[in-house]
Amino acid sequence: MEWVKTKECAREFMVGVAEMTVEFGKGCRDIVKQSLVNEDSFVVKNLGRDSYIGKRLRGPCAKLFSKLSFFNEYLPEDKDPLHAWSVIFFVFLFAFLALYVNFERDPDAPPVKQVFLHPPSASRVVLPDGRNMAYKEQGVSSHKARFSVIAPHSFLSSRLAGIPGVKDSMLEEFGIRLLTYDLPGFGESDPHPKRNLESSAADMAFLADALGVNKFWVLGYSSGSMHAWAALRYIPDRLAGAAMFAPMVNPYDPMMTKEERRRTWNKWTRRRKFLYFLARRFPRFLAFFYQRSLLSGKHGQIDRWLSLSLGRRDKALMEDPIYEEFWQRDVEESTRQRNVKPFVEEAALQVTNWGFSLSDLKLQKRKQSSELLSWLKSMFTETQEYTGFLGPIHIWQGMDDKVVPPSMTDFVHRVLPGAAVHKLPYEGHFTYIYFCHECHQQIFTTLFGTPQGPLSIPINVDQATQETNIEQQEVVDDDDYATN
Protein backbone atom coordinates (compact mmCIF):
# COMPACT_ATOMS: atom_id res chain seq x y z
CA MET A 1 0.00 0.00 0.00
CA GLU A 2 2.88 2.41 0.77
CA TRP A 3 4.41 1.74 -2.66
CA VAL A 4 1.06 2.46 -4.39
CA LYS A 5 0.70 5.71 -2.43
CA THR A 6 4.28 6.74 -3.33
CA LYS A 7 3.66 5.97 -7.00
CA GLU A 8 0.41 7.98 -6.95
CA CYS A 9 2.14 10.92 -5.30
CA ALA A 10 4.92 10.85 -7.89
CA ARG A 11 2.37 10.80 -10.72
CA GLU A 12 0.47 13.72 -9.24
CA PHE A 13 3.73 15.59 -8.78
CA MET A 14 4.70 15.12 -12.46
CA VAL A 15 1.22 16.25 -13.55
CA GLY A 16 1.61 19.35 -11.42
CA VAL A 17 5.02 20.08 -12.91
CA ALA A 18 3.61 19.71 -16.41
CA GLU A 19 0.72 22.09 -15.68
CA MET A 20 3.09 24.62 -14.13
CA THR A 21 5.35 24.38 -17.21
CA VAL A 22 2.37 25.04 -19.50
CA GLU A 23 1.28 28.04 -17.43
CA PHE A 24 4.88 29.32 -17.42
CA GLY A 25 4.93 29.08 -21.21
CA LYS A 26 1.65 30.97 -21.45
CA GLY A 27 3.00 33.68 -19.19
CA CYS A 28 6.17 34.04 -21.29
CA ARG A 29 4.02 34.20 -24.43
CA ASP A 30 1.86 36.95 -22.93
CA ILE A 31 4.92 38.97 -21.90
CA VAL A 32 6.37 38.70 -25.39
CA LYS A 33 3.07 39.74 -26.97
CA GLN A 34 2.67 42.74 -24.68
CA SER A 35 6.27 44.01 -24.99
CA LEU A 36 7.42 43.05 -28.46
CA VAL A 37 4.51 42.00 -30.63
CA ASN A 38 2.19 44.99 -30.28
CA GLU A 39 1.62 47.23 -33.25
CA ASP A 40 3.90 50.02 -32.02
CA SER A 41 6.91 47.79 -31.19
CA PHE A 42 10.13 47.89 -33.16
CA VAL A 43 9.82 44.20 -34.07
CA VAL A 44 6.38 44.56 -35.65
CA LYS A 45 7.30 47.72 -37.55
CA ASN A 46 10.42 46.18 -39.10
CA LEU A 47 9.64 42.45 -39.17
CA GLY A 48 5.84 42.29 -39.07
CA ARG A 49 3.51 41.13 -41.82
CA ASP A 50 3.13 44.60 -43.30
CA SER A 51 6.86 45.40 -43.21
CA TYR A 52 9.17 45.01 -46.20
CA ILE A 53 10.89 41.93 -44.75
CA GLY A 54 7.56 40.43 -43.69
CA LYS A 55 6.13 40.77 -47.18
CA ARG A 56 9.21 39.13 -48.71
CA LEU A 57 9.14 36.20 -46.25
CA ARG A 58 5.39 35.68 -46.11
CA GLY A 59 5.18 33.50 -49.21
CA PRO A 60 8.17 31.17 -48.47
CA CYS A 61 7.14 30.80 -44.81
CA ALA A 62 3.57 29.91 -45.79
CA LYS A 63 4.86 27.20 -48.12
CA LEU A 64 7.17 25.83 -45.41
CA PHE A 65 4.43 25.75 -42.77
CA SER A 66 2.04 24.05 -45.17
CA LYS A 67 4.60 21.30 -45.81
CA LEU A 68 5.12 20.80 -42.07
CA SER A 69 1.45 21.00 -41.17
CA PHE A 70 1.09 17.19 -41.16
CA PHE A 71 2.90 17.20 -37.78
CA ASN A 72 -0.20 18.86 -36.30
CA GLU A 73 -2.08 15.55 -36.72
CA TYR A 74 -0.05 14.16 -33.81
CA LEU A 75 -1.23 16.93 -31.45
CA PRO A 76 -4.38 16.71 -29.30
CA GLU A 77 -7.45 18.16 -31.05
CA ASP A 78 -8.13 20.70 -28.31
CA LYS A 79 -4.61 22.23 -28.42
CA ASP A 80 -3.57 25.26 -30.44
CA PRO A 81 -0.64 24.16 -32.70
CA LEU A 82 1.30 27.41 -32.24
CA HIS A 83 1.01 27.21 -28.48
CA ALA A 84 1.75 23.47 -28.36
CA TRP A 85 4.84 23.63 -30.56
CA SER A 86 6.29 26.56 -28.60
CA VAL A 87 5.95 24.55 -25.38
CA ILE A 88 7.49 21.48 -27.02
CA PHE A 89 10.41 23.57 -28.30
CA PHE A 90 11.23 25.01 -24.87
CA VAL A 91 10.92 21.61 -23.20
CA PHE A 92 13.37 20.11 -25.68
CA LEU A 93 15.72 23.06 -25.18
CA PHE A 94 15.74 22.69 -21.39
CA ALA A 95 16.17 18.91 -21.67
CA PHE A 96 19.15 19.32 -24.00
CA LEU A 97 20.79 21.84 -21.65
CA ALA A 98 20.25 19.53 -18.69
CA LEU A 99 21.83 16.61 -20.55
CA TYR A 100 24.78 18.79 -21.65
CA VAL A 101 25.48 20.01 -18.10
CA ASN A 102 25.15 16.47 -16.74
CA PHE A 103 27.58 15.17 -19.37
CA GLU A 104 30.13 17.87 -18.62
CA ARG A 105 29.96 17.21 -14.86
CA ASP A 106 29.56 13.46 -14.83
CA PRO A 107 31.42 12.31 -11.68
CA ASP A 108 31.81 8.77 -13.04
CA ALA A 109 33.57 9.93 -16.22
CA PRO A 110 37.32 9.14 -16.38
CA PRO A 111 39.54 12.15 -15.57
CA VAL A 112 40.86 14.05 -18.58
CA LYS A 113 44.58 14.71 -18.58
CA GLN A 114 45.32 18.42 -18.41
CA VAL A 115 47.88 20.15 -20.64
CA PHE A 116 50.96 20.88 -18.54
CA LEU A 117 53.06 24.03 -18.94
CA HIS A 118 56.74 23.06 -18.82
CA PRO A 119 59.60 25.41 -17.85
CA PRO A 120 61.45 27.06 -20.78
CA SER A 121 64.20 24.80 -22.13
CA ALA A 122 65.02 25.98 -25.67
CA SER A 123 68.16 27.55 -27.07
CA ARG A 124 67.50 30.85 -28.83
CA VAL A 125 68.83 33.09 -31.54
CA VAL A 126 67.87 36.72 -32.09
CA LEU A 127 66.63 37.47 -35.61
CA PRO A 128 67.40 40.75 -37.42
CA ASP A 129 63.95 42.17 -36.58
CA GLY A 130 64.49 41.54 -32.86
CA ARG A 131 62.36 38.40 -32.53
CA ASN A 132 63.63 35.39 -30.61
CA MET A 133 63.61 32.03 -32.39
CA ALA A 134 63.74 28.90 -30.24
CA TYR A 135 65.61 25.91 -31.65
CA LYS A 136 66.88 22.45 -30.74
CA GLU A 137 70.06 20.75 -31.93
CA GLN A 138 70.63 16.98 -32.23
CA GLY A 139 73.34 14.79 -33.67
CA VAL A 140 77.00 15.67 -34.18
CA SER A 141 78.54 19.06 -33.51
CA SER A 142 78.90 21.72 -36.19
CA HIS A 143 82.60 21.11 -36.96
CA LYS A 144 82.07 17.34 -37.31
CA ALA A 145 78.85 17.34 -39.37
CA ARG A 146 78.90 15.87 -42.85
CA PHE A 147 75.29 16.89 -43.42
CA SER A 148 73.14 19.58 -41.81
CA VAL A 149 69.35 19.14 -41.78
CA ILE A 150 66.81 21.83 -40.83
CA ALA A 151 63.25 20.64 -40.16
CA PRO A 152 60.30 23.06 -39.80
CA HIS A 153 57.57 21.41 -37.74
CA SER A 154 53.99 20.68 -38.79
CA PHE A 155 50.69 22.03 -37.44
CA LEU A 156 50.13 21.49 -33.70
CA SER A 157 53.78 20.59 -33.20
CA SER A 158 57.04 22.19 -32.07
CA ARG A 159 60.82 22.02 -32.25
CA LEU A 160 60.66 18.88 -30.08
CA ALA A 161 59.25 16.82 -32.98
CA GLY A 162 62.15 16.80 -35.44
CA ILE A 163 62.33 13.24 -36.71
CA PRO A 164 60.22 11.52 -34.04
CA GLY A 165 62.11 8.74 -32.29
CA VAL A 166 65.36 9.08 -34.26
CA LYS A 167 68.32 7.74 -32.31
CA ASP A 168 71.38 9.87 -31.61
CA SER A 169 73.56 6.89 -32.52
CA MET A 170 72.09 6.89 -36.04
CA LEU A 171 72.68 10.61 -36.46
CA GLU A 172 76.28 9.98 -35.32
CA GLU A 173 76.62 7.08 -37.76
CA PHE A 174 75.69 9.27 -40.74
CA GLY A 175 77.37 12.44 -39.44
CA ILE A 176 74.10 14.40 -39.32
CA ARG A 177 73.47 17.66 -37.49
CA LEU A 178 69.68 17.98 -37.07
CA LEU A 179 68.25 21.44 -36.32
CA THR A 180 64.60 22.02 -35.48
CA TYR A 181 62.93 25.28 -34.49
CA ASP A 182 59.61 26.69 -33.34
CA LEU A 183 57.60 28.56 -35.96
CA PRO A 184 56.59 32.13 -34.99
CA GLY A 185 54.12 32.06 -32.09
CA PHE A 186 54.64 28.34 -31.43
CA GLY A 187 56.64 26.93 -28.53
CA GLU A 188 59.11 29.52 -27.28
CA SER A 189 59.46 31.54 -30.51
CA ASP A 190 58.14 35.09 -30.60
CA PRO A 191 55.18 35.71 -32.95
CA HIS A 192 55.62 37.44 -36.30
CA PRO A 193 53.30 40.43 -36.87
CA LYS A 194 52.76 39.72 -40.59
CA ARG A 195 54.22 36.39 -41.50
CA ASN A 196 53.97 34.60 -44.83
CA LEU A 197 55.90 31.87 -46.57
CA GLU A 198 58.60 34.23 -47.80
CA SER A 199 59.27 35.42 -44.25
CA SER A 200 59.31 31.77 -43.18
CA ALA A 201 62.10 31.01 -45.64
CA ALA A 202 63.98 34.09 -44.47
CA ASP A 203 63.74 32.92 -40.84
CA MET A 204 65.21 29.57 -41.87
CA ALA A 205 68.14 31.28 -43.60
CA PHE A 206 68.78 33.51 -40.57
CA LEU A 207 68.81 30.45 -38.28
CA ALA A 208 71.36 28.76 -40.55
CA ASP A 209 73.56 31.87 -40.54
CA ALA A 210 73.40 32.20 -36.75
CA LEU A 211 74.43 28.56 -36.26
CA GLY A 212 77.20 28.61 -38.85
CA VAL A 213 75.46 26.44 -41.46
CA ASN A 214 76.17 27.10 -45.12
CA LYS A 215 74.43 24.39 -47.16
CA PHE A 216 71.72 22.26 -45.57
CA TRP A 217 68.97 19.78 -46.36
CA VAL A 218 65.42 20.85 -45.59
CA LEU A 219 63.04 18.24 -44.18
CA GLY A 220 59.29 18.84 -44.40
CA TYR A 221 56.62 16.64 -42.85
CA SER A 222 52.87 17.09 -43.43
CA SER A 223 51.96 20.80 -43.27
CA GLY A 224 55.59 21.55 -42.36
CA SER A 225 56.36 20.80 -46.01
CA MET A 226 54.69 24.11 -46.81
CA HIS A 227 57.71 25.87 -45.28
CA ALA A 228 60.07 23.46 -47.04
CA TRP A 229 58.47 24.38 -50.39
CA ALA A 230 59.01 28.05 -49.49
CA ALA A 231 62.71 27.38 -48.82
CA LEU A 232 63.03 25.72 -52.24
CA ARG A 233 61.46 28.81 -53.80
CA TYR A 234 63.09 31.69 -51.92
CA ILE A 235 66.50 30.39 -50.72
CA PRO A 236 67.41 27.61 -53.21
CA ASP A 237 71.12 28.52 -53.13
CA ARG A 238 71.28 27.55 -49.44
CA LEU A 239 69.82 24.07 -49.93
CA ALA A 240 71.64 20.85 -50.72
CA GLY A 241 68.38 18.94 -51.15
CA ALA A 242 64.88 18.35 -49.81
CA ALA A 243 63.18 15.40 -48.09
CA MET A 244 59.38 15.45 -47.86
CA PHE A 245 57.07 13.13 -45.93
CA ALA A 246 53.37 13.24 -46.84
CA PRO A 247 53.88 16.77 -48.18
CA MET A 248 50.94 19.12 -47.83
CA VAL A 249 50.02 21.28 -50.82
CA ASN A 250 47.28 23.84 -51.22
CA PRO A 251 44.06 21.85 -51.89
CA TYR A 252 42.74 24.87 -53.79
CA ASP A 253 45.78 25.06 -56.08
CA PRO A 254 44.53 26.17 -59.52
CA MET A 255 46.96 23.79 -61.22
CA MET A 256 45.13 20.78 -59.78
CA THR A 257 42.92 18.91 -62.22
CA LYS A 258 39.29 18.18 -61.30
CA GLU A 259 40.15 14.51 -60.80
CA GLU A 260 43.09 15.30 -58.49
CA ARG A 261 40.94 17.70 -56.48
CA ARG A 262 38.08 15.19 -56.25
CA ARG A 263 40.35 12.35 -55.08
CA THR A 264 41.84 14.64 -52.44
CA TRP A 265 38.62 16.05 -50.97
CA ASN A 266 36.86 12.68 -50.96
CA LYS A 267 39.41 11.38 -48.43
CA TRP A 268 38.47 13.99 -45.82
CA THR A 269 35.61 14.05 -43.36
CA ARG A 270 32.95 16.74 -43.52
CA ARG A 271 34.34 18.47 -40.48
CA ARG A 272 37.84 18.69 -41.95
CA LYS A 273 36.39 20.06 -45.19
CA PHE A 274 34.44 22.63 -43.19
CA LEU A 275 37.59 23.73 -41.33
CA TYR A 276 39.48 24.14 -44.61
CA PHE A 277 36.57 26.21 -45.96
CA LEU A 278 36.67 28.46 -42.89
CA ALA A 279 40.45 28.80 -43.13
CA ARG A 280 40.13 30.01 -46.71
CA ARG A 281 37.02 32.20 -46.50
CA PHE A 282 36.53 33.13 -42.83
CA PRO A 283 39.81 32.43 -40.98
CA ARG A 284 38.77 34.50 -37.96
CA PHE A 285 35.96 32.04 -37.21
CA LEU A 286 38.58 29.31 -36.71
CA ALA A 287 39.56 30.94 -33.44
CA PHE A 288 36.33 29.68 -31.86
CA PHE A 289 36.96 26.04 -32.86
CA TYR A 290 40.65 26.09 -31.97
CA GLN A 291 39.95 27.73 -28.61
CA ARG A 292 37.62 24.87 -27.67
CA SER A 293 39.88 22.09 -28.97
CA LEU A 294 43.57 22.90 -29.41
CA LEU A 295 43.73 25.45 -26.58
CA SER A 296 41.14 23.84 -24.31
CA GLY A 297 43.84 22.76 -21.88
CA LYS A 298 42.67 19.14 -22.11
CA HIS A 299 44.44 16.39 -24.04
CA GLY A 300 41.14 14.61 -24.69
CA GLN A 301 39.81 17.52 -26.75
CA ILE A 302 43.05 17.69 -28.73
CA ASP A 303 43.07 13.94 -29.39
CA ARG A 304 39.51 14.11 -30.72
CA TRP A 305 40.53 16.92 -33.06
CA LEU A 306 43.53 14.92 -34.27
CA SER A 307 41.46 11.82 -35.05
CA LEU A 308 39.29 13.64 -37.64
CA SER A 309 40.93 11.71 -40.50
CA LEU A 310 43.12 8.78 -39.52
CA GLY A 311 43.63 5.37 -41.05
CA ARG A 312 43.60 2.07 -39.20
CA ARG A 313 47.37 1.87 -38.61
CA ASP A 314 47.58 5.51 -37.52
CA LYS A 315 44.88 4.94 -34.89
CA ALA A 316 46.75 1.89 -33.61
CA LEU A 317 49.95 3.94 -33.36
CA MET A 318 48.19 6.62 -31.33
CA GLU A 319 47.35 4.03 -28.68
CA ASP A 320 51.02 3.12 -28.23
CA PRO A 321 52.20 4.51 -24.83
CA ILE A 322 55.55 5.64 -26.27
CA TYR A 323 53.89 7.61 -29.04
CA GLU A 324 51.22 9.00 -26.71
CA GLU A 325 53.83 10.36 -24.29
CA PHE A 326 55.84 11.91 -27.14
CA TRP A 327 52.75 13.40 -28.78
CA GLN A 328 51.39 14.94 -25.59
CA ARG A 329 54.73 16.54 -24.72
CA ASP A 330 55.04 17.96 -28.23
CA VAL A 331 51.49 19.36 -28.09
CA GLU A 332 52.11 20.93 -24.69
CA GLU A 333 55.15 22.71 -26.09
CA SER A 334 53.29 23.80 -29.22
CA THR A 335 50.45 25.46 -27.27
CA ARG A 336 52.50 26.85 -24.38
CA GLN A 337 51.77 30.51 -25.30
CA ARG A 338 47.99 29.90 -25.25
CA ASN A 339 47.64 32.17 -28.27
CA VAL A 340 45.21 31.07 -30.98
CA LYS A 341 46.47 33.54 -33.61
CA PRO A 342 49.51 31.50 -34.81
CA PHE A 343 47.29 28.44 -35.35
CA VAL A 344 44.80 30.47 -37.37
CA GLU A 345 47.65 31.96 -39.42
CA GLU A 346 49.14 28.53 -40.09
CA ALA A 347 45.79 27.09 -41.18
CA ALA A 348 45.12 30.07 -43.47
CA LEU A 349 48.57 29.76 -45.06
CA GLN A 350 47.80 26.18 -46.07
CA VAL A 351 44.77 27.05 -48.20
CA THR A 352 45.45 30.58 -49.51
CA ASN A 353 47.75 31.91 -52.21
CA TRP A 354 51.34 30.95 -51.37
CA GLY A 355 52.88 33.68 -53.50
CA PHE A 356 54.44 31.11 -55.81
CA SER A 357 53.54 27.95 -57.69
CA LEU A 358 55.13 24.53 -57.43
CA SER A 359 55.85 24.79 -61.14
CA ASP A 360 58.34 27.57 -60.27
CA LEU A 361 60.51 24.89 -58.63
CA LYS A 362 60.69 22.80 -61.80
CA LEU A 363 64.18 22.60 -63.31
CA GLN A 364 64.04 24.20 -66.75
CA LYS A 365 66.16 26.25 -69.10
CA ARG A 366 66.01 29.98 -68.59
CA LYS A 367 64.34 31.76 -71.46
CA GLN A 368 66.72 33.93 -73.41
CA SER A 369 66.09 37.64 -73.15
CA SER A 370 65.64 39.71 -76.28
CA GLU A 371 68.25 42.23 -75.13
CA LEU A 372 71.40 42.58 -77.22
CA LEU A 373 73.81 42.03 -74.31
CA SER A 374 72.09 38.79 -73.33
CA TRP A 375 72.28 37.60 -76.94
CA LEU A 376 76.00 38.37 -77.18
CA LYS A 377 76.64 36.65 -73.84
CA SER A 378 74.92 33.48 -75.08
CA MET A 379 77.08 33.55 -78.22
CA PHE A 380 80.37 33.50 -76.29
CA THR A 381 79.43 31.25 -73.38
CA GLU A 382 78.67 27.54 -73.62
CA THR A 383 77.00 27.21 -70.23
CA GLN A 384 73.21 27.07 -70.21
CA GLU A 385 71.40 28.82 -67.35
CA TYR A 386 68.58 27.01 -65.55
CA THR A 387 65.78 28.09 -63.28
CA GLY A 388 64.10 26.16 -60.50
CA PHE A 389 65.67 24.02 -57.82
CA LEU A 390 68.80 22.20 -58.99
CA GLY A 391 69.14 19.77 -56.07
CA PRO A 392 67.43 16.44 -55.36
CA ILE A 393 63.88 16.22 -53.97
CA HIS A 394 62.75 12.98 -52.31
CA ILE A 395 59.12 12.36 -51.30
CA TRP A 396 57.81 9.55 -49.09
CA GLN A 397 54.04 8.96 -49.20
CA GLY A 398 51.94 6.45 -47.28
CA MET A 399 49.22 5.00 -49.49
CA ASP A 400 46.80 4.69 -46.54
CA ASP A 401 47.25 8.33 -45.54
CA LYS A 402 43.93 10.10 -44.96
CA VAL A 403 45.39 13.35 -43.63
CA VAL A 404 47.47 14.12 -46.72
CA PRO A 405 45.97 11.86 -49.42
CA PRO A 406 48.28 10.19 -51.98
CA SER A 407 46.56 12.21 -54.70
CA MET A 408 48.44 15.27 -53.42
CA THR A 409 51.78 13.55 -54.03
CA ASP A 410 50.55 12.47 -57.47
CA PHE A 411 49.86 16.13 -58.19
CA VAL A 412 53.34 17.13 -57.00
CA HIS A 413 54.97 14.45 -59.16
CA ARG A 414 53.03 15.65 -62.19
CA VAL A 415 54.18 19.23 -61.66
CA LEU A 416 57.73 18.26 -60.56
CA PRO A 417 58.56 15.12 -62.57
CA GLY A 418 62.18 15.27 -61.39
CA ALA A 419 61.21 14.55 -57.78
CA ALA A 420 61.83 10.99 -56.60
CA VAL A 421 58.60 9.58 -55.08
CA HIS A 422 58.75 6.61 -52.70
CA LYS A 423 55.26 5.12 -52.30
CA LEU A 424 54.70 3.15 -49.11
CA PRO A 425 51.93 0.51 -49.26
CA TYR A 426 49.77 0.17 -46.13
CA GLU A 427 51.53 3.08 -44.39
CA GLY A 428 49.51 5.95 -42.91
CA HIS A 429 50.30 9.53 -42.00
CA PHE A 430 52.44 8.76 -38.93
CA THR A 431 53.50 5.14 -39.14
CA TYR A 432 56.57 5.49 -41.40
CA ILE A 433 58.36 8.44 -39.84
CA TYR A 434 57.33 8.00 -36.16
CA PHE A 435 59.54 5.71 -34.04
CA CYS A 436 60.64 3.41 -36.86
CA HIS A 437 64.38 2.70 -36.64
CA GLU A 438 64.47 0.70 -39.89
CA CYS A 439 62.57 3.47 -41.69
CA HIS A 440 65.02 6.13 -40.50
CA GLN A 441 67.90 3.93 -41.69
CA GLN A 442 66.33 3.64 -45.15
CA ILE A 443 65.65 7.38 -45.34
CA PHE A 444 69.21 8.41 -44.45
CA THR A 445 70.71 5.81 -46.76
CA THR A 446 68.57 7.13 -49.62
CA LEU A 447 69.56 10.73 -48.94
CA PHE A 448 73.19 10.42 -47.89
CA GLY A 449 74.39 7.01 -49.09
CA THR A 450 76.58 4.66 -47.07
CA PRO A 451 77.17 5.96 -43.53
CA GLN A 452 80.71 7.30 -43.07
CA GLY A 453 80.45 8.69 -39.57
CA PRO A 454 81.26 12.26 -38.53
CA LEU A 455 84.11 14.24 -40.00
CA SER A 456 87.46 13.94 -38.29
CA ILE A 457 88.65 17.17 -36.65
CA PRO A 458 91.37 18.69 -38.91
CA ILE A 459 94.67 19.53 -37.20
CA ASN A 460 95.92 23.09 -37.57
CA VAL A 461 98.72 23.23 -40.20
CA ASP A 462 101.07 25.48 -38.18
CA GLN A 463 100.59 23.28 -35.12
CA ALA A 464 101.32 20.14 -37.14
CA THR A 465 104.48 21.70 -38.64
CA GLN A 466 105.67 22.79 -35.23
CA GLU A 467 105.14 19.30 -33.79
CA THR A 468 107.05 17.78 -36.74
CA ASN A 469 110.00 20.14 -36.21
CA ILE A 470 110.09 19.26 -32.52
CA GLU A 471 110.15 15.54 -33.35
CA GLN A 472 112.94 16.07 -35.90
CA GLN A 473 114.99 18.11 -33.42
CA GLU A 474 114.60 15.37 -30.81
CA VAL A 475 115.88 12.79 -33.34
CA VAL A 476 118.95 14.97 -34.16
CA ASP A 477 119.74 15.45 -30.47
CA ASP A 478 119.54 11.70 -29.91
CA ASP A 479 121.95 11.05 -32.83
CA ASP A 480 124.45 13.60 -31.50
CA TYR A 481 124.27 12.04 -28.04
CA ALA A 482 124.84 8.57 -29.48
CA THR A 483 127.85 9.81 -31.53
CA ASN A 484 129.47 11.43 -28.54
mmCIF file of N, CA and C in Angstrom, residues 4 79 88 245 275 314 321 385 432:
data_model
loop_
_atom_site.group_PDB
_atom_site.id
_atom_site.type_symbol
_atom_site.label_atom_id
_atom_site.label_comp_id
_atom_site.label_asym_id
_atom_site.label_seq_id
_atom_site.Cartn_x
_atom_site.Cartn_y
_atom_site.Cartn_z
ATOM 1 N N VAL A 4 2.108 1.909 -3.525
ATOM 2 C CA VAL A 4 1.059 2.459 -4.385
ATOM 3 C C VAL A 4 0.866 3.933 -4.080
ATOM 4 N N LYS A 79 -5.775 21.389 -28.660
ATOM 5 C CA LYS A 79 -4.613 22.233 -28.420
ATOM 6 C C LYS A 79 -4.308 23.086 -29.645
ATOM 7 N N ILE A 88 6.639 22.623 -26.691
ATOM 8 C CA ILE A 88 7.495 21.476 -27.016
ATOM 9 C C ILE A 88 8.929 21.934 -27.289
ATOM 10 N N PHE A 245 57.849 14.265 -46.402
ATOM 11 C CA PHE A 245 57.072 13.128 -45.926
ATOM 12 C C PHE A 245 55.599 13.532 -45.886
ATOM 13 N N LEU A 275 36.504 22.941 -41.902
ATOM 14 C CA LEU A 275 37.587 23.735 -41.330
ATOM 15 C C LEU A 275 38.468 24.333 -42.424
ATOM 16 N N ASP A 314 47.302 4.286 -38.274
ATOM 17 C CA ASP A 314 47.575 5.508 -37.519
ATOM 18 C C ASP A 314 46.861 5.486 -36.172
ATOM 19 N N PRO A 321 51.821 3.602 -25.925
ATOM 20 C CA PRO A 321 52.204 4.510 -24.829
ATOM 21 C C PRO A 321 53.404 5.385 -25.158
ATOM 22 N N GLU A 385 71.969 28.466 -68.631
ATOM 23 C CA GLU A 385 71.405 28.823 -67.348
ATOM 24 C C GLU A 385 70.056 28.134 -67.149
ATOM 25 N N TYR A 432 55.259 5.696 -40.795
ATOM 26 C CA TYR A 432 56.571 5.487 -41.400
ATOM 27 C C TYR A 432 57.654 6.321 -40.719
#
